[in-house]
Amino acid sequence: MIRQQQTLVLSPYAALYDIVVPKDNMLRQINELVDFSFIYEELEAKYCLDNGRNAINPIRMFKYLLLKAIFELSDVDIVERSKYDMSFKYFLGMAPEDSVIDPSTLTKFRKLRLKDMNLLDMLIGQTVALAMEQNILKSNSIIVDATHTKARYNQKSPQEILQDRARKLRKAVYAMDESVKTKMPTKNMNNVLKDEIAYCQKLVTFIEKESGIPQVPKILEPLNLLKETIEDDVEQLRLAADPDARVGHKRADSAFFGYKTHLAMTEERLITAAVITTGEKNDGKQLQMLIEKSQTAGMQVKTVIGDMAYSEKDNLIYTKQNEIELVAKLNPLITQGARKKENGFLFNKDAGMYVCPAGHMAIRKARQGKKGVSNNQQDTYFFDVEICRHCPVKEGCYKAGAKSKTYSVTIKSEEHSEQMKFQETEYFKTKSKERYKIEAKNSELKHGHGYDVATSSGLLGMQLQGAMAIFAVNLKRILKLVD
């Protein structure tokens, strides 16, 4: 059962917060800046209103997840720290003497209360509205890019995952006391997953009860991670992989296994929209959705800044129809063509035909492709194949036995021609220099909030992780801009 609970902390020790949690503490500032009552309103329908025991306040549960995103800790470690960290207790709306939740409650909250919620768009919308209230969101430009997140289970086997986490735990233990090596449980040497799980359970039991190693954070963090893997993720391990993760490519020679988060961010570095997809999805195809989500959140989008992945023809048409400037360079294959200048084919403007390196002119031309569709049309020039067969310079030009010899030239569409002129302007060049800001934001998400690796498996888990991480970085940015 859920009821609207008092936010006032009634405790004889409440004055401690004024002493130990200073005014410039980030968590105190977030508490004073944000009205979290929207969480109660969104989750009210997920609870029974008139039956059962009183539930833990959903706002407090949500704040636990936000703390996880800000400080990059496991469920066990975030609850453990909230026992003694007064800034955590203040942020959670607890009295100093209040007891904390059981870590497993967070798992239930994620699975039962946050299921079937569009949490990502809701939280981004809340931060955009907050920024507008504070009068710090003034630009009408968004910068777009995609960042990748590796799957938690990657492309390793279940046994390799367990071995890797057990290895990290042993390494941390040996750093504390190398003499325990001789007392450690015997490593599993076969390829049976059941035996590897059993070994990991023995290792956890030994370190907790028999080793005599102090239970300090350096030991507890890898220990809790291994325990969480054994207890919560055995079923996922048996599946051997993340069911939704896919192989994507950062460059031609570099791949990853996981997800992509497509972001739209203002010039004030506030994220206004996000689309989370599997790793193989194309960046440019998400542009229209990013623009529409930004507009739904309250942004007036007049300019979009991105790399050449976003300059595909469909996006040029869409932005033109919606009177939006697209500051994204065209692919060099369009502006310069794929053919090398030294191939020797020259255009004779008087005849309107191409002449080959041997001096023979094309005998006819034909236009291929439909006008007004995604792919550009081509003019194909046909040469006399009988002349080509006996040509002294046919090597590398004419393939023996071929029934025809053609030379094709792509016709630039009206949209491409206009974009080529636009990208030569000073305005375009100045605006393009703003794109570095989103690269810095991607780095902050990965290195400051654990966004480089998924914390759970599946696209839904990735969306929850993205929602909390983006909400955290947006709140931090708003605090900085307000100051």
Coordinates of C-alpha atoms in Angstrom, one line a residue:
M1 CA 0.0 0.0 0.0
I2 CA 1.2 3.5 -0.8
R3 CA 0.3 6.8 0.8
Q4 CA 1.5 10.3 0.4
Q5 CA 4.1 10.5 3.2
Q6 CA 5.4 13.5 5.0
T7 CA 8.6 14.9 3.7
L8 CA 9.4 16.6 7.0
V9 CA 12.0 14.7 9.0
L10 CA 10.8 14.6 12.7
S11 CA 13.9 13.6 14.7
P12 CA 15.7 15.1 17.7
Y13 CA 18.9 14.6 15.6
A14 CA 17.7 16.5 12.5
A15 CA 19.9 19.5 13.4
L16 CA 22.9 17.3 12.6
Y17 CA 22.2 17.8 8.9
D18 CA 22.8 21.6 9.2
I19 CA 26.2 20.8 10.7
V20 CA 27.6 18.0 8.6
V21 CA 25.9 18.6 5.2
P22 CA 27.0 22.1 4.0
K23 CA 25.0 24.4 1.8
D24 CA 27.3 23.8 -1.2
N25 CA 26.9 20.0 -1.0
M26 CA 25.8 18.7 -4.4
L27 CA 23.0 16.4 -2.9
R28 CA 21.7 19.2 -0.7
Q29 CA 21.6 21.5 -3.8
I30 CA 19.7 18.9 -5.8
N31 CA 17.2 18.4 -3.0
E32 CA 16.6 22.2 -2.9
L33 CA 16.4 22.6 -6.6
V34 CA 14.2 19.7 -7.7
D35 CA 10.7 18.9 -6.7
F36 CA 10.6 15.1 -6.8
S37 CA 6.9 14.8 -6.3
F38 CA 6.5 14.0 -10.0
I39 CA 7.9 10.5 -9.2
Y40 CA 5.0 9.9 -6.8
E41 CA 2.5 11.0 -9.4
E42 CA 4.0 8.8 -12.1
L43 CA 4.3 5.7 -9.9
E44 CA 1.1 6.0 -7.9
A45 CA -0.8 3.7 -10.3
K46 CA 1.9 1.0 -9.8
Y47 CA 0.9 0.5 -6.1
C48 CA -2.2 -0.5 -4.3
L49 CA -3.7 2.5 -2.5
D50 CA -5.9 0.8 0.2
N51 CA -4.5 -2.7 1.0
G52 CA -1.3 -4.3 2.3
R53 CA 1.6 -3.0 4.3
N54 CA 2.9 0.5 3.8
A55 CA 5.4 0.6 0.9
I56 CA 8.7 2.5 1.1
N57 CA 8.2 5.9 -0.4
P58 CA 8.8 5.6 -4.2
I59 CA 10.6 9.0 -4.1
R60 CA 13.1 7.5 -1.7
M61 CA 13.5 4.4 -3.9
F62 CA 14.0 6.6 -7.0
K63 CA 16.6 8.7 -5.1
Y64 CA 18.6 5.5 -4.3
L65 CA 18.8 4.8 -8.0
L66 CA 19.9 8.3 -8.7
L67 CA 22.6 8.0 -6.1
K68 CA 23.8 4.8 -7.9
A69 CA 24.0 6.8 -11.2
I70 CA 25.9 9.7 -9.6
F71 CA 28.4 7.7 -7.6
E72 CA 28.6 4.5 -9.8
L73 CA 28.1 1.9 -6.9
S74 CA 26.4 -1.4 -6.7
D75 CA 23.1 -1.9 -4.9
V76 CA 24.8 -3.4 -1.9
D77 CA 27.4 -0.6 -1.7
I78 CA 25.0 2.3 -2.2
V79 CA 22.8 0.9 0.7
E80 CA 25.9 0.3 2.9
R81 CA 27.1 3.9 2.3
S82 CA 23.7 5.3 3.2
K83 CA 24.0 3.8 6.7
Y84 CA 26.8 6.2 7.6
D85 CA 26.9 9.0 5.0
M86 CA 24.8 11.9 6.4
S87 CA 24.6 13.6 3.0
F88 CA 23.0 10.4 1.6
K89 CA 20.5 10.2 4.4
Y90 CA 19.6 13.9 4.0
F91 CA 19.1 13.4 0.3
L92 CA 16.9 10.3 0.9
G93 CA 14.7 12.2 3.3
M94 CA 15.6 10.0 6.3
A95 CA 16.2 10.9 9.9
P96 CA 19.9 10.3 11.0
E97 CA 18.8 7.3 13.2
D98 CA 16.6 5.7 10.5
S99 CA 17.5 2.2 9.3
V100 CA 18.1 1.6 5.6
I101 CA 16.4 -0.7 3.1
D102 CA 17.5 -4.2 2.1
P103 CA 19.5 -4.0 -1.2
S104 CA 17.2 -6.6 -2.8
T105 CA 14.4 -4.0 -2.5
L106 CA 16.1 -2.0 -5.3
T107 CA 15.9 -4.9 -7.7
K108 CA 12.2 -5.4 -7.0
F109 CA 11.6 -1.6 -7.4
R110 CA 13.3 -1.7 -10.8
K111 CA 11.4 -4.8 -12.0
L112 CA 8.0 -4.1 -10.6
R113 CA 7.5 -0.3 -10.4
L114 CA 9.6 1.0 -13.3
K115 CA 8.3 -1.6 -15.8
D116 CA 6.4 -0.3 -18.8
M117 CA 7.4 3.3 -18.1
N118 CA 8.9 5.8 -20.6
L119 CA 11.3 6.8 -17.8
L120 CA 13.9 8.2 -20.3
D121 CA 11.7 10.8 -21.9
M122 CA 10.0 11.7 -18.7
L123 CA 13.2 12.5 -16.8
I124 CA 14.8 14.4 -19.7
G125 CA 11.5 16.4 -20.0
Q126 CA 11.7 17.2 -16.3
T127 CA 15.2 18.6 -16.5
V128 CA 14.5 20.6 -19.6
A129 CA 11.4 22.1 -17.9
L130 CA 13.6 22.8 -14.8
A131 CA 16.2 24.6 -16.9
M132 CA 13.5 26.7 -18.5
E133 CA 12.2 27.7 -15.1
Q134 CA 15.7 28.8 -14.1
N135 CA 16.0 30.7 -17.4
I136 CA 19.2 29.0 -18.4
L137 CA 18.1 27.3 -21.6
K138 CA 18.3 30.0 -24.3
S139 CA 19.7 28.5 -27.4
N140 CA 17.6 27.0 -30.2
S141 CA 20.4 24.7 -31.5
I142 CA 20.9 21.1 -30.7
I143 CA 24.1 19.1 -31.2
V144 CA 23.6 15.4 -32.1
D145 CA 25.8 12.4 -31.7
A146 CA 25.8 8.7 -30.7
T147 CA 27.8 7.0 -28.0
H148 CA 28.3 3.3 -27.5
T149 CA 27.9 1.1 -24.4
K150 CA 29.4 -2.3 -24.2
A151 CA 27.0 -5.1 -23.2
R152 CA 27.5 -6.4 -19.6
Y153 CA 28.0 -9.9 -20.9
N154 CA 29.9 -8.9 -24.0
Q155 CA 30.9 -11.8 -26.2
K156 CA 32.4 -13.9 -23.5
S157 CA 31.1 -17.3 -22.4
P158 CA 29.3 -17.5 -18.9
Q159 CA 32.4 -19.3 -17.5
E160 CA 34.7 -16.6 -18.8
I161 CA 32.6 -13.9 -17.0
L162 CA 32.7 -15.7 -13.7
Q163 CA 36.5 -16.4 -14.1
D164 CA 37.2 -12.8 -14.8
R165 CA 35.3 -11.5 -11.7
A166 CA 36.8 -14.2 -9.5
R167 CA 40.2 -13.2 -10.7
K168 CA 39.7 -9.5 -9.8
L169 CA 38.5 -10.5 -6.4
R170 CA 41.5 -12.7 -5.8
K171 CA 43.8 -10.0 -7.0
A172 CA 42.3 -7.5 -4.5
V173 CA 42.7 -10.1 -1.7
Y174 CA 46.3 -10.8 -2.5
A175 CA 47.1 -7.1 -2.4
M176 CA 45.9 -7.1 1.2
D177 CA 47.4 -10.4 2.3
E178 CA 49.4 -12.6 0.0
S179 CA 49.7 -15.4 2.5
V180 CA 46.1 -16.5 1.9
K181 CA 47.0 -17.9 -1.5
T182 CA 47.7 -21.3 0.1
K183 CA 44.3 -21.3 1.8
M184 CA 42.2 -20.4 -1.1
P185 CA 39.7 -22.9 -2.6
T186 CA 41.1 -25.0 -5.5
K187 CA 40.3 -23.4 -8.8
N188 CA 37.9 -25.1 -11.2
M189 CA 39.9 -26.5 -14.1
N190 CA 37.1 -27.9 -16.3
N191 CA 34.7 -26.3 -18.7
V192 CA 31.5 -27.1 -16.8
L193 CA 29.5 -23.9 -15.9
K194 CA 28.0 -25.6 -12.8
D195 CA 31.4 -26.3 -11.4
E196 CA 32.6 -22.8 -12.0
I197 CA 29.6 -21.4 -10.1
A198 CA 30.3 -23.8 -7.3
Y199 CA 33.9 -22.6 -7.1
C200 CA 32.8 -19.0 -7.0
Q201 CA 30.4 -19.7 -4.2
K202 CA 33.2 -21.4 -2.2
L203 CA 35.5 -18.4 -2.9
V204 CA 32.9 -15.9 -1.6
T205 CA 32.3 -18.0 1.5
F206 CA 36.0 -18.3 2.2
I207 CA 36.7 -14.6 2.0
E208 CA 33.7 -13.7 4.1
K209 CA 34.0 -16.2 6.9
E210 CA 37.4 -17.9 6.9
S211 CA 40.1 -15.7 5.4
G212 CA 40.4 -13.1 8.1
I213 CA 40.7 -10.4 5.5
P214 CA 39.3 -7.1 6.6
Q215 CA 36.0 -6.2 4.9
V216 CA 37.1 -2.9 3.5
P217 CA 35.7 -1.3 0.3
K218 CA 38.7 -2.4 -1.8
I219 CA 37.6 -6.0 -1.1
L220 CA 33.9 -5.5 -0.7
E221 CA 33.3 -4.0 -4.2
P222 CA 34.7 -6.9 -6.3
L223 CA 33.2 -9.3 -3.7
N224 CA 29.7 -7.8 -4.0
L225 CA 30.0 -7.8 -7.8
L226 CA 30.8 -11.5 -7.9
K227 CA 28.0 -12.3 -5.4
E228 CA 25.5 -10.3 -7.4
T229 CA 26.6 -12.2 -10.6
I230 CA 26.1 -15.6 -8.8
E231 CA 22.9 -14.8 -7.0
D232 CA 21.0 -12.6 -9.5
D233 CA 22.4 -13.4 -12.9
V234 CA 22.8 -17.2 -13.0
E235 CA 19.8 -17.4 -15.5
Q236 CA 21.4 -14.7 -17.7
L237 CA 24.7 -16.5 -17.5
R238 CA 23.0 -19.7 -18.7
L239 CA 21.8 -17.7 -21.7
A240 CA 25.5 -17.0 -22.4
A241 CA 24.8 -13.6 -23.8
D242 CA 22.8 -10.4 -23.7
P243 CA 19.8 -11.2 -25.8
D244 CA 19.4 -7.7 -27.2
A245 CA 23.0 -6.5 -27.7
R246 CA 24.3 -6.4 -31.2
V247 CA 27.7 -5.8 -32.9
G248 CA 28.2 -2.2 -34.0
H249 CA 31.2 -0.4 -35.6
K250 CA 32.9 2.7 -34.4
R251 CA 35.3 2.6 -37.3
A252 CA 36.0 0.3 -40.2
D253 CA 38.6 -1.6 -38.2
S254 CA 36.9 -1.3 -34.8
A255 CA 33.8 -3.1 -33.5
F256 CA 31.9 -3.4 -30.2
F257 CA 29.1 -5.6 -28.8
G258 CA 26.3 -3.7 -27.1
Y259 CA 24.1 -0.6 -27.5
K260 CA 24.0 2.9 -28.9
T261 CA 22.6 6.0 -27.2
H262 CA 21.8 8.7 -29.7
L263 CA 21.8 12.1 -28.0
A264 CA 20.6 15.6 -28.7
M265 CA 22.2 18.4 -26.5
T266 CA 21.8 22.2 -26.4
E267 CA 24.8 24.5 -26.7
E268 CA 24.4 25.0 -22.9
R269 CA 25.3 21.2 -22.7
L270 CA 21.9 20.0 -21.5
I271 CA 20.6 16.8 -23.0
T272 CA 17.2 17.3 -24.5
A273 CA 16.5 13.9 -26.2
A274 CA 17.9 10.4 -26.2
V275 CA 17.1 7.3 -28.2
I276 CA 18.7 4.0 -27.1
T277 CA 19.0 1.3 -29.7
T278 CA 21.0 -1.9 -30.3
G279 CA 24.6 -1.4 -31.4
E280 CA 24.1 -1.9 -35.2
K281 CA 21.6 0.9 -35.8
N282 CA 22.6 3.8 -38.1
D283 CA 23.2 7.2 -36.4
G284 CA 21.5 9.3 -39.2
K285 CA 18.2 7.4 -39.1
Q286 CA 17.6 8.6 -35.5
L287 CA 17.8 12.3 -36.3
Q288 CA 14.1 13.0 -36.9
M289 CA 13.2 11.3 -33.7
L290 CA 15.8 13.3 -31.7
I291 CA 14.4 16.6 -33.2
E292 CA 10.8 15.6 -32.4
K293 CA 11.6 14.5 -28.9
S294 CA 13.5 17.7 -28.2
Q295 CA 10.5 19.7 -29.4
T296 CA 8.2 17.7 -27.2
A297 CA 10.4 18.4 -24.2
G298 CA 9.9 22.1 -24.9
M299 CA 12.9 23.1 -27.2
Q300 CA 12.5 25.3 -30.2
V301 CA 14.9 23.7 -32.7
K302 CA 16.1 26.0 -35.4
T303 CA 19.6 24.5 -36.0
V304 CA 21.0 20.9 -35.8
I305 CA 24.8 20.4 -35.5
G306 CA 26.2 16.9 -36.3
D307 CA 28.8 15.0 -38.2
M308 CA 28.5 13.6 -41.7
A309 CA 26.4 10.6 -40.5
Y310 CA 23.4 12.9 -40.2
S311 CA 23.7 14.5 -43.7
E312 CA 21.9 11.8 -45.6
K313 CA 19.4 12.9 -48.2
D314 CA 16.2 12.0 -46.1
N315 CA 17.5 14.3 -43.3
L316 CA 18.2 17.1 -45.7
I317 CA 14.7 16.9 -47.0
Y318 CA 13.2 16.7 -43.5
T319 CA 15.1 19.6 -42.1
K320 CA 14.3 21.7 -45.2
Q321 CA 10.6 21.0 -44.9
N322 CA 10.6 21.9 -41.2
E323 CA 12.8 25.1 -41.7
I324 CA 15.7 23.7 -39.7
E325 CA 19.3 24.4 -40.6
L326 CA 21.4 21.2 -40.7
V327 CA 25.0 21.9 -40.0
A328 CA 26.5 18.6 -41.0
K329 CA 29.1 18.0 -43.8
L330 CA 28.2 15.9 -46.7
N331 CA 30.1 12.7 -47.3
P332 CA 33.2 13.3 -49.5
L333 CA 31.8 10.7 -52.0
I334 CA 29.0 13.1 -52.7
T335 CA 31.0 16.4 -52.8
Q336 CA 34.1 15.0 -54.6
G337 CA 32.9 11.8 -56.1
A338 CA 34.3 8.3 -55.7
R339 CA 36.4 8.3 -58.9
K340 CA 40.0 9.5 -59.0
K341 CA 40.9 12.4 -61.1
E342 CA 43.6 10.5 -62.8
N343 CA 41.3 7.9 -64.4
G344 CA 41.5 10.0 -67.6
F345 CA 37.8 10.2 -68.6
L346 CA 37.0 13.8 -69.6
F347 CA 33.7 15.5 -70.3
N348 CA 33.3 17.2 -73.6
K349 CA 30.8 20.0 -73.0
D350 CA 30.1 20.7 -76.7
A351 CA 29.1 17.1 -77.4
G352 CA 27.7 16.5 -73.9
M353 CA 29.6 13.2 -73.8
Y354 CA 32.6 11.7 -71.9
V355 CA 35.8 10.9 -73.8
C356 CA 37.9 7.9 -72.7
P357 CA 41.7 8.1 -72.1
A358 CA 42.3 6.8 -75.6
G359 CA 40.3 9.6 -77.1
H360 CA 37.2 7.7 -78.0
M361 CA 33.8 9.4 -77.3
A362 CA 30.8 7.6 -75.8
I363 CA 28.2 6.7 -78.3
R364 CA 25.1 7.2 -76.1
K365 CA 24.0 7.9 -72.5
A366 CA 21.1 6.9 -70.3
R367 CA 19.8 8.2 -66.9
Q368 CA 19.3 5.6 -64.2
G369 CA 17.3 5.8 -61.0
K370 CA 14.1 7.7 -60.1
K371 CA 14.0 11.4 -59.4
G372 CA 13.0 12.4 -55.8
V373 CA 13.9 9.1 -54.0
S374 CA 16.6 8.5 -51.5
N375 CA 19.3 7.5 -54.0
N376 CA 20.7 10.0 -56.5
Q377 CA 20.2 9.4 -60.2
Q378 CA 23.2 8.5 -62.4
D379 CA 24.1 9.3 -66.0
T380 CA 25.6 6.2 -67.6
Y381 CA 27.8 6.7 -70.8
F382 CA 28.2 3.8 -73.2
F383 CA 31.3 3.2 -75.3
D384 CA 31.6 1.1 -78.5
V385 CA 32.7 -2.2 -77.1
E386 CA 34.3 -3.3 -80.5
I387 CA 36.7 -0.3 -80.3
C388 CA 37.5 -1.2 -76.6
R389 CA 38.4 -4.8 -77.5
H390 CA 41.2 -3.6 -79.8
C391 CA 42.2 -0.5 -77.8
P392 CA 46.0 -0.4 -77.0
V393 CA 45.3 1.1 -73.6
K394 CA 42.5 -1.3 -72.6
E395 CA 44.4 -2.8 -69.6
G396 CA 42.7 -1.7 -66.4
C397 CA 39.9 -0.1 -68.4
Y398 CA 38.2 -2.9 -70.3
K399 CA 37.6 -6.4 -69.0
A400 CA 38.2 -9.1 -71.5
G401 CA 35.0 -10.7 -72.7
A402 CA 32.7 -7.9 -71.4
K403 CA 29.8 -7.2 -73.6
S404 CA 29.7 -3.5 -72.8
K405 CA 31.8 -0.7 -71.5
T406 CA 30.2 2.1 -69.4
Y407 CA 31.2 5.1 -67.3
S408 CA 28.7 6.4 -64.7
V409 CA 28.5 9.8 -63.0
T410 CA 26.2 10.4 -60.1
I411 CA 24.0 13.5 -60.4
K412 CA 23.9 15.6 -57.3
S413 CA 20.3 16.2 -56.1
E414 CA 19.0 19.7 -55.4
E415 CA 19.3 19.0 -51.7
H416 CA 22.9 18.0 -52.0
S417 CA 23.8 21.0 -54.1
E418 CA 22.2 23.4 -51.6
Q419 CA 24.0 21.7 -48.7
M420 CA 27.4 22.0 -50.6
K421 CA 26.9 25.7 -50.9
F422 CA 25.8 26.0 -47.3
Q423 CA 28.8 24.2 -45.9
E424 CA 31.2 26.7 -47.5
T425 CA 29.7 29.6 -45.6
E426 CA 31.3 31.2 -42.5
Y427 CA 28.1 30.6 -40.5
F428 CA 28.4 26.8 -41.2
K429 CA 32.1 26.7 -40.2
T430 CA 31.5 28.7 -37.0
K431 CA 28.5 26.5 -35.9
S432 CA 30.5 23.3 -36.7
K433 CA 33.0 24.2 -34.0
E434 CA 30.3 23.7 -31.3
R435 CA 30.2 19.9 -32.0
Y436 CA 33.1 19.2 -29.6
K437 CA 30.7 19.8 -26.7
I438 CA 28.8 16.6 -27.2
E439 CA 32.0 14.6 -27.3
A440 CA 32.8 15.9 -23.9
K441 CA 29.3 15.0 -22.7
N442 CA 29.8 11.4 -24.0
S443 CA 33.1 11.2 -22.1
E444 CA 31.4 12.5 -18.9
L445 CA 28.7 9.8 -19.2
K446 CA 31.2 7.0 -19.7
H447 CA 34.0 8.0 -17.2
G448 CA 31.9 9.7 -14.6
H449 CA 28.7 7.6 -14.5
G450 CA 29.8 4.1 -15.7
Y451 CA 28.1 4.4 -19.1
D452 CA 30.9 2.6 -20.9
V453 CA 29.5 -0.8 -19.8
A454 CA 25.8 -1.8 -19.3
T455 CA 24.9 -2.6 -15.7
S456 CA 22.3 -5.2 -16.7
S457 CA 21.3 -7.2 -19.7
G458 CA 18.6 -6.4 -22.2
L459 CA 17.4 -3.2 -24.0
L460 CA 15.0 -2.3 -21.1
G461 CA 17.8 -2.5 -18.6
M462 CA 19.9 -0.2 -20.8
Q463 CA 17.1 2.3 -21.1
L464 CA 16.8 2.5 -17.3
Q465 CA 20.5 2.9 -17.0
G466 CA 20.5 5.6 -19.6
A467 CA 17.5 7.4 -18.0
M468 CA 19.2 7.7 -14.6
A469 CA 22.7 8.6 -16.0
I470 CA 21.3 11.3 -18.2
F471 CA 19.1 12.7 -15.4
A472 CA 22.1 12.8 -13.2
V473 CA 24.4 14.7 -15.7
N474 CA 21.6 17.1 -16.5
L475 CA 21.0 17.9 -12.8
K476 CA 24.7 18.5 -12.3
R477 CA 24.8 20.8 -15.4
I478 CA 21.8 22.8 -14.2
L479 CA 23.5 23.3 -10.8
K480 CA 26.6 24.6 -12.4
L481 CA 24.7 27.0 -14.7
V482 CA 22.6 28.3 -11.8
D483 CA 25.7 29.1 -9.8

